[in-house]
Tab-separated table of C-alpha atoms and ligand atoms in Angstrom:
chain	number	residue	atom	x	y	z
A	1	UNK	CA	4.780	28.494	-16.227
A	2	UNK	CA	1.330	27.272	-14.978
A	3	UNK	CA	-1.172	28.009	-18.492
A	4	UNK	CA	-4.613	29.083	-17.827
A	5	UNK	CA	-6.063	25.601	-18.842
A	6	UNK	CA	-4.172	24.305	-15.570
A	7	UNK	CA	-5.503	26.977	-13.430
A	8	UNK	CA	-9.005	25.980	-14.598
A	9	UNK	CA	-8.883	22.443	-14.124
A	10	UNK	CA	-6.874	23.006	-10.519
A	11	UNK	CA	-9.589	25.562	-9.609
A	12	UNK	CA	-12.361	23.189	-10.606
A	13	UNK	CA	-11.046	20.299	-8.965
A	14	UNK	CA	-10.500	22.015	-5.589
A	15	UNK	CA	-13.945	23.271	-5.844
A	16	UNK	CA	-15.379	19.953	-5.717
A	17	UNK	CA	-13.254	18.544	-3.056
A	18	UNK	CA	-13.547	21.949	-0.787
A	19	UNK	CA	-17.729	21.337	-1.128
A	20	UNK	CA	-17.511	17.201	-0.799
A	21	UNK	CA	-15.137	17.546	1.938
A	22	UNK	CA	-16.512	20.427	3.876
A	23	UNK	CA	-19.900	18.823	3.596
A	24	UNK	CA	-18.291	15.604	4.984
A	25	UNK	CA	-16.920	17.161	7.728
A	26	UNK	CA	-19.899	19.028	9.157
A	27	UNK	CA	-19.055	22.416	8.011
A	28	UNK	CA	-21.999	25.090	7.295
A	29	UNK	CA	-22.145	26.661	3.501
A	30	UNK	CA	-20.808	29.361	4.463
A	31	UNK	CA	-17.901	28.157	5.596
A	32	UNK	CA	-17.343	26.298	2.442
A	33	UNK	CA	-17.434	29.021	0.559
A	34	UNK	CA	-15.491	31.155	1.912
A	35	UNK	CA	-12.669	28.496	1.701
A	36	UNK	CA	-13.328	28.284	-1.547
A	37	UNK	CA	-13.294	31.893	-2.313
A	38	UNK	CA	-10.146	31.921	-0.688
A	39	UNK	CA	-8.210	28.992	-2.122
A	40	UNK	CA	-9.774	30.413	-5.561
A	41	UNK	CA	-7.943	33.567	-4.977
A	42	UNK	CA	-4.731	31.936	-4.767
A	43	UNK	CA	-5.258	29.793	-7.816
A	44	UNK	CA	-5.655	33.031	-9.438
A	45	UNK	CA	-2.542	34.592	-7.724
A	46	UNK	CA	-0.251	31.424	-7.489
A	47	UNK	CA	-1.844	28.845	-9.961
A	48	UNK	CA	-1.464	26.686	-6.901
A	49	UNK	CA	-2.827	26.393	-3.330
A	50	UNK	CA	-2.156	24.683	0.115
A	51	UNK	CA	-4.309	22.093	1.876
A	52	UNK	CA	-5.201	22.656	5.662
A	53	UNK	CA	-4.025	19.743	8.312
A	54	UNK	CA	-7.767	19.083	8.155
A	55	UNK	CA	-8.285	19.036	4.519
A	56	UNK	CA	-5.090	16.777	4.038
A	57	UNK	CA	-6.043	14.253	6.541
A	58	UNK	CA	-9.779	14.035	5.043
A	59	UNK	CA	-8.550	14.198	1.601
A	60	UNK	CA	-6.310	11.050	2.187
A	61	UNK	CA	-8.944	9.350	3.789
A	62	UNK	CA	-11.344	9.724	0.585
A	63	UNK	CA	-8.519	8.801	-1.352
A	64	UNK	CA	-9.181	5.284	0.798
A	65	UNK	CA	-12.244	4.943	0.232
A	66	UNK	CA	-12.289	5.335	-3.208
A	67	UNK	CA	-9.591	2.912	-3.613
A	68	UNK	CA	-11.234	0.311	-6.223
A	69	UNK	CA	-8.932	-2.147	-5.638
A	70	UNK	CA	-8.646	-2.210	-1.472
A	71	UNK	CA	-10.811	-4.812	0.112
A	72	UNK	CA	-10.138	-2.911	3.336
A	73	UNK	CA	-11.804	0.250	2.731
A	74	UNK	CA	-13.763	-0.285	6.095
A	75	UNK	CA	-11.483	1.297	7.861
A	76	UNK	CA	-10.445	4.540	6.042
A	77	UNK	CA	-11.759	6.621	8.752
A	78	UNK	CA	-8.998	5.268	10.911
A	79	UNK	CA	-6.371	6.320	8.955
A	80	UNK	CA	-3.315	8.628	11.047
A	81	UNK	CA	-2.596	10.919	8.920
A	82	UNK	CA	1.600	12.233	9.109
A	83	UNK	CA	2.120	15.567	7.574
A	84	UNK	CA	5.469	16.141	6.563
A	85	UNK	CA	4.967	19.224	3.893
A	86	UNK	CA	7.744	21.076	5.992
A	87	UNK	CA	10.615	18.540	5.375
A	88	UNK	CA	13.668	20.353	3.603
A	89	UNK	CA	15.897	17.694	2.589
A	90	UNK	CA	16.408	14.020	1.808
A	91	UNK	CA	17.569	12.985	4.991
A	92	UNK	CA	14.925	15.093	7.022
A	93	UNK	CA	12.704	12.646	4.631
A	94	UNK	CA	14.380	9.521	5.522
A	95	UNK	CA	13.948	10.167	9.090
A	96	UNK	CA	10.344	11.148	8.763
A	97	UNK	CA	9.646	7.585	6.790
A	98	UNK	CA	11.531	5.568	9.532
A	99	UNK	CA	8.901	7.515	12.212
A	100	UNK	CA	6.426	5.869	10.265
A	101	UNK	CA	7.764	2.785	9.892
A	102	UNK	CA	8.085	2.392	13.470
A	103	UNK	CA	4.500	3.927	14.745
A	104	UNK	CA	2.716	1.740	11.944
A	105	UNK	CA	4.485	-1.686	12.936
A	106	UNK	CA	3.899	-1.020	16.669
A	107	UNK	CA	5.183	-4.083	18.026
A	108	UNK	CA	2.934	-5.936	15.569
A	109	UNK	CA	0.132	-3.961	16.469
A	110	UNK	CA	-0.308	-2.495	13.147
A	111	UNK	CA	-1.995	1.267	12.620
A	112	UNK	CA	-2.429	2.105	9.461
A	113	UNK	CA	-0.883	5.491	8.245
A	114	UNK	CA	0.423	7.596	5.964
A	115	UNK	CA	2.792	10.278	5.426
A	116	UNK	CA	2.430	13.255	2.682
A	117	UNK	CA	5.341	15.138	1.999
A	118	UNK	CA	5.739	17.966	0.052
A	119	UNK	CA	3.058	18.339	-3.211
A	120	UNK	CA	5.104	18.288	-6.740
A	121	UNK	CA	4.678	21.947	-7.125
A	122	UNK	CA	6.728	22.550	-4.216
A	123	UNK	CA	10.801	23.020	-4.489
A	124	UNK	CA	10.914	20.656	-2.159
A	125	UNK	CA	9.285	18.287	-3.242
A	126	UNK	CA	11.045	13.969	-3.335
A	127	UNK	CA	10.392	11.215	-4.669
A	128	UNK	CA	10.633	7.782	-3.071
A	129	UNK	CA	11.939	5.010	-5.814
A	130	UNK	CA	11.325	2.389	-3.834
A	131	UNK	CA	7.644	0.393	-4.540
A	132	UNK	CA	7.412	-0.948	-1.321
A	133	UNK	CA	9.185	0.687	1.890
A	134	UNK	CA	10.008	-3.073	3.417
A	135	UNK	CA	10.850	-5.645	0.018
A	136	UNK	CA	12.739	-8.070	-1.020
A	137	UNK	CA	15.855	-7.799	-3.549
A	138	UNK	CA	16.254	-10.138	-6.369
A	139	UNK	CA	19.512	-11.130	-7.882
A	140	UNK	CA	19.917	-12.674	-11.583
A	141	UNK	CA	22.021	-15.523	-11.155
A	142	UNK	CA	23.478	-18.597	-12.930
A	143	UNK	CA	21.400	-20.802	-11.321
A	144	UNK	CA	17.994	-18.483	-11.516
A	145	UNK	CA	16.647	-15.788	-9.809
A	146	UNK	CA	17.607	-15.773	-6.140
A	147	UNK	CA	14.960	-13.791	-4.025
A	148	UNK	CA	12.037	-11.971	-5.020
A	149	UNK	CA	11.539	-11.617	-9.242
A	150	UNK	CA	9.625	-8.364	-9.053
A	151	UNK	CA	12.633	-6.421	-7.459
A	152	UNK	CA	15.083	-7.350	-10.202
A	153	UNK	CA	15.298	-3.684	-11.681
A	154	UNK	CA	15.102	-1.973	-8.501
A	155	UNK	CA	17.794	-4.001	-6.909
A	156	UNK	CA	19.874	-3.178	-9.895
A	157	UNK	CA	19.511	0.134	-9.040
A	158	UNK	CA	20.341	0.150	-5.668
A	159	UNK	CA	23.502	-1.624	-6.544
A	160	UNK	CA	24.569	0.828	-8.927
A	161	UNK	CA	24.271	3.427	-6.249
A	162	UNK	CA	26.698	1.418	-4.011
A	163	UNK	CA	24.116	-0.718	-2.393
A	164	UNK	CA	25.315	-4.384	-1.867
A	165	UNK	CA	22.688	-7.072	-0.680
A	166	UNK	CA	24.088	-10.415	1.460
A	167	UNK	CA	22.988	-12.424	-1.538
A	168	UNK	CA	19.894	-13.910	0.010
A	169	UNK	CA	16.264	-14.638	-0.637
A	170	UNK	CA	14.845	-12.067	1.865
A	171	UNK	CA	17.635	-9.255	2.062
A	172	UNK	CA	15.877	-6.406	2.742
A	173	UNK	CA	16.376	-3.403	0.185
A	174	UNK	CA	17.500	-0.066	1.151
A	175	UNK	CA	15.356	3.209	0.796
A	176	UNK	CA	16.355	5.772	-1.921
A	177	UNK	CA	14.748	8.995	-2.439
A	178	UNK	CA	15.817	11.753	-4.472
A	179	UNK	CA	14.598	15.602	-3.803
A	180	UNK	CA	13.610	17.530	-6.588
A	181	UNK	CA	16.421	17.303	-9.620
A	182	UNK	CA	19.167	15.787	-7.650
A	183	UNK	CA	20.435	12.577	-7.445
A	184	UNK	CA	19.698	9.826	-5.236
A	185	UNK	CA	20.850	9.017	-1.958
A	186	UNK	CA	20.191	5.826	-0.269
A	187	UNK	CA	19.544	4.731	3.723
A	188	UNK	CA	19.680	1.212	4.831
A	189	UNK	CA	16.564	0.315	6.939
A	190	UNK	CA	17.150	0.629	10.571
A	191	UNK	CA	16.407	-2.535	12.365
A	192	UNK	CA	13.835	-1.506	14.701
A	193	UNK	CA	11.465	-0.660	11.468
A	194	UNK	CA	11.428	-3.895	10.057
A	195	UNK	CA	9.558	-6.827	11.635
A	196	UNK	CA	9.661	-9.906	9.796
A	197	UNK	CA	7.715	-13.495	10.704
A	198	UNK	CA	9.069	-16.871	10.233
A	199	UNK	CA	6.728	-19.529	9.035
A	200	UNK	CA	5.614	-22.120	10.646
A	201	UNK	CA	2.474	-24.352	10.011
A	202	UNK	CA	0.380	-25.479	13.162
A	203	UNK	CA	0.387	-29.425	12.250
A	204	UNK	CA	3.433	-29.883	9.923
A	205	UNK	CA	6.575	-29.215	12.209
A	206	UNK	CA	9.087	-30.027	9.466
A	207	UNK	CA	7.111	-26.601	7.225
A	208	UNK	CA	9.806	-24.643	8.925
A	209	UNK	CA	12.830	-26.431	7.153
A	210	UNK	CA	11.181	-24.287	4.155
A	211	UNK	CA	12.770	-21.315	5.795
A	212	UNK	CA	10.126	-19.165	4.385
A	213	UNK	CA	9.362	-15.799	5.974
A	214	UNK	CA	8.012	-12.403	5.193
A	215	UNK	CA	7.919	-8.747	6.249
A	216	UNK	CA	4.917	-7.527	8.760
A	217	UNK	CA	3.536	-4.521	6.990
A	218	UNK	CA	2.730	-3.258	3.547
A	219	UNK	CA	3.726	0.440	2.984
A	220	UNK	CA	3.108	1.277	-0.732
A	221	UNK	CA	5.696	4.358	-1.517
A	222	UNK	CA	5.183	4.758	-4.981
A	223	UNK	CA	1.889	5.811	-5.975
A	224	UNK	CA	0.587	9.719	-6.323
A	225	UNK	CA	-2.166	11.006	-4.403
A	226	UNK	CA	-4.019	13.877	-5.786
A	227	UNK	CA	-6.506	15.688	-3.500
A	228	UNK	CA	-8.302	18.453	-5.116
A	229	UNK	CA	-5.993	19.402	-7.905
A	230	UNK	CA	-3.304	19.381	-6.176
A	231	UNK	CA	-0.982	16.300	-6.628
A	232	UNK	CA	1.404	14.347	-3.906
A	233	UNK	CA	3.951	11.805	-5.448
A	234	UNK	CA	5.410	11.101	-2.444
A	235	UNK	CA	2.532	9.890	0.156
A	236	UNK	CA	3.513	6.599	1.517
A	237	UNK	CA	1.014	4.501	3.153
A	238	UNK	CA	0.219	1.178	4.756
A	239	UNK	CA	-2.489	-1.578	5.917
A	240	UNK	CA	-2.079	-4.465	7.284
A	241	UNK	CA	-1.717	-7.957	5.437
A	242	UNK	CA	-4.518	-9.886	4.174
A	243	UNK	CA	-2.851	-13.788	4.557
A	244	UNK	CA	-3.475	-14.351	0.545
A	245	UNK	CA	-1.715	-11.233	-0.820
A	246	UNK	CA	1.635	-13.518	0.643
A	247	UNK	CA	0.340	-17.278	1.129
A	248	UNK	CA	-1.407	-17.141	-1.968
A	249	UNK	CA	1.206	-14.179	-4.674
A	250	UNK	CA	4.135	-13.533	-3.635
A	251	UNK	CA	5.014	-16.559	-1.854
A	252	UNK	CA	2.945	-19.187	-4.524
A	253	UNK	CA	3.525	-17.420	-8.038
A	254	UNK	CA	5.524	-19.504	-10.092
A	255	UNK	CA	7.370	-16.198	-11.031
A	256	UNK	CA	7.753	-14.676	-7.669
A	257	UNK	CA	8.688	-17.130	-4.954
A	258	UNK	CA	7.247	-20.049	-6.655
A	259	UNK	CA	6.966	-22.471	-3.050
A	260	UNK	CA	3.954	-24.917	-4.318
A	261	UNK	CA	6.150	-27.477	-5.249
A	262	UNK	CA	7.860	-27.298	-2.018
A	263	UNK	CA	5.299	-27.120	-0.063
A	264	UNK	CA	3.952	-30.248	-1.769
A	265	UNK	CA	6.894	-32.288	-1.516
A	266	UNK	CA	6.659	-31.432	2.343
A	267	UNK	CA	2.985	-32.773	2.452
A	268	UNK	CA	3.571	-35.543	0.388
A	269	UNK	CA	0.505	-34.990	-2.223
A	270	UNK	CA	0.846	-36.644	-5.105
A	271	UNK	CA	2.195	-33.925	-8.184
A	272	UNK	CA	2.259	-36.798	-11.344
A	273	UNK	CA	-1.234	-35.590	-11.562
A	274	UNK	CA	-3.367	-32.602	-11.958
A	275	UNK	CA	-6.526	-34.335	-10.624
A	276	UNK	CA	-4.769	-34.736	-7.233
A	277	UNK	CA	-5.110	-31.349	-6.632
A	278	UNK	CA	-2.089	-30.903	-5.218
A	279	UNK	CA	-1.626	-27.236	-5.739
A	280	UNK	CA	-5.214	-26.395	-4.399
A	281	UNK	CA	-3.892	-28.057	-1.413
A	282	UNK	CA	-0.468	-26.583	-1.391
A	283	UNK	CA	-1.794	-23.251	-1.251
A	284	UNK	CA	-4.273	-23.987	1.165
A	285	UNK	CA	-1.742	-25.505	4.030
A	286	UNK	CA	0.478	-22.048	2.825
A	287	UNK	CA	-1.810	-19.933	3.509
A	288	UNK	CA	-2.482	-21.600	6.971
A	289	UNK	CA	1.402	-21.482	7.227
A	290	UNK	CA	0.940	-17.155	7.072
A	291	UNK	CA	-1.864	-16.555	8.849
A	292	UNK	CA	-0.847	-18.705	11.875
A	293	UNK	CA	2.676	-17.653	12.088
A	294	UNK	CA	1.577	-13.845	12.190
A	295	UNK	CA	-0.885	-14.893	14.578
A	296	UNK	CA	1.722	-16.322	16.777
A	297	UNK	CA	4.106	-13.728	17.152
A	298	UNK	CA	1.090	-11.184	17.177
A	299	UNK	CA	1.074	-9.676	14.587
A	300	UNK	CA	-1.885	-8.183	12.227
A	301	UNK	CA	-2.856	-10.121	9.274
A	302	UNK	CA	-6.578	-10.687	8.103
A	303	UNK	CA	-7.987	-13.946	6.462
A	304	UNK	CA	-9.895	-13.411	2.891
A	305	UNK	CA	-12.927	-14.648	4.420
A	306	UNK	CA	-13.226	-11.803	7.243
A	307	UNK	CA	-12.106	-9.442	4.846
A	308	UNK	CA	-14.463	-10.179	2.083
A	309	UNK	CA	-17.040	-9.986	5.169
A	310	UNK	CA	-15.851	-6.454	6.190
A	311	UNK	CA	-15.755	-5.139	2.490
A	312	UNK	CA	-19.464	-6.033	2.746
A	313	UNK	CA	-19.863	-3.710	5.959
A	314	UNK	CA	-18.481	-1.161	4.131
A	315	UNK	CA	-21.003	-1.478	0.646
A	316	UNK	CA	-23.796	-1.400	3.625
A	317	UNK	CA	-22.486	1.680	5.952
A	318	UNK	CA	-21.297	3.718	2.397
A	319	UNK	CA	-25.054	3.276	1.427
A	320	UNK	CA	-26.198	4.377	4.550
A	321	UNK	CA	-23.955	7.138	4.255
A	322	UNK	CA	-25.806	7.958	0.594
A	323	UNK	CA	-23.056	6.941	-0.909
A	324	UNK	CA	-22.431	4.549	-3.875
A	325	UNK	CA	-19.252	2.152	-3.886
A	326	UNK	CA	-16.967	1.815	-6.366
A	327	UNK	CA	-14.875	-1.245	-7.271
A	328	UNK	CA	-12.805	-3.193	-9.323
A	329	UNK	CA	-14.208	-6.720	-9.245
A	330	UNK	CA	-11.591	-8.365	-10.493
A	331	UNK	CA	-9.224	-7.016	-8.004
A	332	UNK	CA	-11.247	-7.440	-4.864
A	333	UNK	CA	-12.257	-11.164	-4.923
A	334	UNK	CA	-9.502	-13.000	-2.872
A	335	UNK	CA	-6.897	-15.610	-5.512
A	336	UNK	CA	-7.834	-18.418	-2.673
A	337	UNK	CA	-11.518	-19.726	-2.930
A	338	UNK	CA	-12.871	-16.415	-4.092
A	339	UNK	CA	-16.695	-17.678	-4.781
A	340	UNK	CA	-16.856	-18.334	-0.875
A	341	UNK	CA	-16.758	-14.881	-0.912
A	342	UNK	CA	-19.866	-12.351	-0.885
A	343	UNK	CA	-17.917	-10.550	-3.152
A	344	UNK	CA	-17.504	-12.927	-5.854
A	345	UNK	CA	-21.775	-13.331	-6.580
A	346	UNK	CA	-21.886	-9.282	-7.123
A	347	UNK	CA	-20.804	-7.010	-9.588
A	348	UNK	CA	-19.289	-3.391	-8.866
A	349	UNK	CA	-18.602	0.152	-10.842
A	350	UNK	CA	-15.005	0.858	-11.777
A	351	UNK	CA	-15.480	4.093	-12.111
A	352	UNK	CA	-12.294	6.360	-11.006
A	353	UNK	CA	-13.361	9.385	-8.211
A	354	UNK	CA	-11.235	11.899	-6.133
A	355	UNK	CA	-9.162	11.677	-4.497
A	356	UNK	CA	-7.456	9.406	-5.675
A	357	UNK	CA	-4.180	6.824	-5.426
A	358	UNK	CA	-2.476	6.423	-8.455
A	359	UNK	CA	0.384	4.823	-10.525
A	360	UNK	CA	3.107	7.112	-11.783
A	361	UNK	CA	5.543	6.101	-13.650
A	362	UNK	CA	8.706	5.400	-12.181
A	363	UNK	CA	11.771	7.513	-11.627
A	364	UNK	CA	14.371	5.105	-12.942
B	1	LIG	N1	-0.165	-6.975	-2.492
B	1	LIG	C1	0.949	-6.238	-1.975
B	1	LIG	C2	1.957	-7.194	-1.363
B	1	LIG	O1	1.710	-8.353	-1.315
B	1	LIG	C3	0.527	-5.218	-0.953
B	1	LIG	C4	-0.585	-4.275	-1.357
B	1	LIG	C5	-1.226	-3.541	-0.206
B	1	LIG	N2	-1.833	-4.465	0.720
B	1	LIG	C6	-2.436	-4.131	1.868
B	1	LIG	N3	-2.895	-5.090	2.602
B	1	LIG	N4	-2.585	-2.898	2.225
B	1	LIG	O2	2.994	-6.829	-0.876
């Protein structure tokens, strides 16, 4: 039962994406409002309505670029837009995620994308579980955690669906989606979707005894979009890397991966001491260690610096655009050297527009 409180807020939500968008896109007035009228209409009728190809793909797009944590937000426009409203069942889902997979990685050529499946009024609507499309499990063990600490629950789950990992640090967890209110099923990645990079540092030849790696592309599967009223909780998208989301989190947190130490032994700073900086420097040879290695095996990665440069693009060609940019400061300063940054000496507006990515809370 949709109340008439619902039908109000979807109706005026749609109204002010239908005249942002259209306006955005070029349209004339009229135009507007006749697709307003119309979608209006079946508010009234269905307390629901559907997006056009072209109002999805622009409506994902501002979703981008009102992201207030992406540093990347240059290039929403360039987002490829998958729409997979029509899928029907899990496995039709599956397949349509693996297409993605495999068009965004490219070789190594990464294209960022993203992939809307049904909206969460539809009967067919899923929901992915996973967080990430491409992570790492992480088992409890005797010794301490073995792989990566923020997949502990998930991995659990994924075992107690039948799932079992090799028992490494980089096994590479299965996807598991569930359509509407049945269970689960899970699908082991298929090979050609996952490209991983080994690390290697361009002066230190023993850096590879580390054995350290990671995966090529971020593909965040677990956040809702909402465009317009209406809401998507299974829209899974991706970038490409910046070098410190890896070099200088998951691979350097002392509760995810936790390599400084390592990597210091390896470079032989001295760690009796906190004046020694040794940990400054650790992270700095790491995060030389990422963004060389996905240099040399081509694939996409940005350093902080050129992406702290390109946010700054993006302030300029918003406001030349008569449009003001919203941010979370604390989120887009880089963790390596962040007062380098342009980014770091100003101050933004946290203030939440639509459309918009956002948490949900998860399914398990
Ligand atoms: N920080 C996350 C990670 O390290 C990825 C978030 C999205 N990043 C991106 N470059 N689009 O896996």
């Amino acid at each position: 039962m949709i109340t008439t409180t619902t039908r109000k807020r979807i109706a005026g939500q749609a109204k002010a994406f239908l005249g942002e968008a259209y306006f955005e896109l070029g349209k004339s007035e009229e135009e507007a409002k006749r697709r307003i009228d119309e979608v209006l209409q079946q508010i009234e009728l269905t307390g629901c309505y559907t997006h056009t190809y072209e109002e999805l793909k622009h409506g994902t797009k501002m979703a981008w670029r009102n992201n207030n944590r992406c540093i990347g937000r240059l290039f929403w426009q360039s987002l490829e837009v998958f729409d997979a409203r029509d899928v029907l069942d899990e496995l039709d889902a599956a397949n349509r995620i693996f297409q993605h997979m495999s068009y965004a990685t490219n070789s190594g050529r990464i294209r960022p994308a993203i992939t809307i499946f049904p909206a969460n009024h539809s009967n067919n609507r899923i929901r992915i579980w996973n967080h990430q499309l491409v992570r790492y499990a992480g088992y409890r063990r005797d010794e301490g955690i073995v792989g990566d600490s923020a997949s502990l629950a998930f991995t659990e789950v994924c075992e107690n669906l039948g799932w079992k990992g090799e028992g490494t640090r980089f096994d590479v967890l299965p996807l598991v989606i569930h359509k509407g209110g049945e269970a689960p099923h899970w699908y082991p990645l298929p090979r050609e979707t996952v490209l991983e990079v080994a690390l290697t540092h361009p002066e230190n030849n023993e850096f590879e005894q580390l054995k350290l790696q990671w995966y090529s592309v971020p593909f965040i599967s677990d956040m809702e979009l909402e465009i317009g009223g209406i809401a998507y909780a299974a829209a899974p998208f991706n970038g490409w890397y910046m070098g410190t989301e890896i070099g200088a989190r998951n691979l350097a947190d002392s509760d995810r991966y936790n390599q400084l130490p390592n990597v210091a032994k390896l470079f032989q700073l001295d760690m009796t001491t906190n004046t020694s900086l040794w940990k400054d420097r650790a992270l700095t040879e790491l995060n030389i260690a990422v963004l060389h290695s996905f240099k040399k095996h081509g694939v996409s990665i940005v350093d902080h610096h050129t992406a702290a440069e390109q946010f700054l693009r993006f302030e300029k060609q918003e406001q030349d655009q008569g449009r003001s940019v919203t941010g979370r400061w604390s989120w887009l300063i880089p963790p390596l050297s962040p007062a380098t940054t342009g980014i770091w000496h100003r101050s933004y507006d946290d203030a939440e527009r639509t459309p918009a990515y956002r948490y949900q809370s998860a399914p398990y």
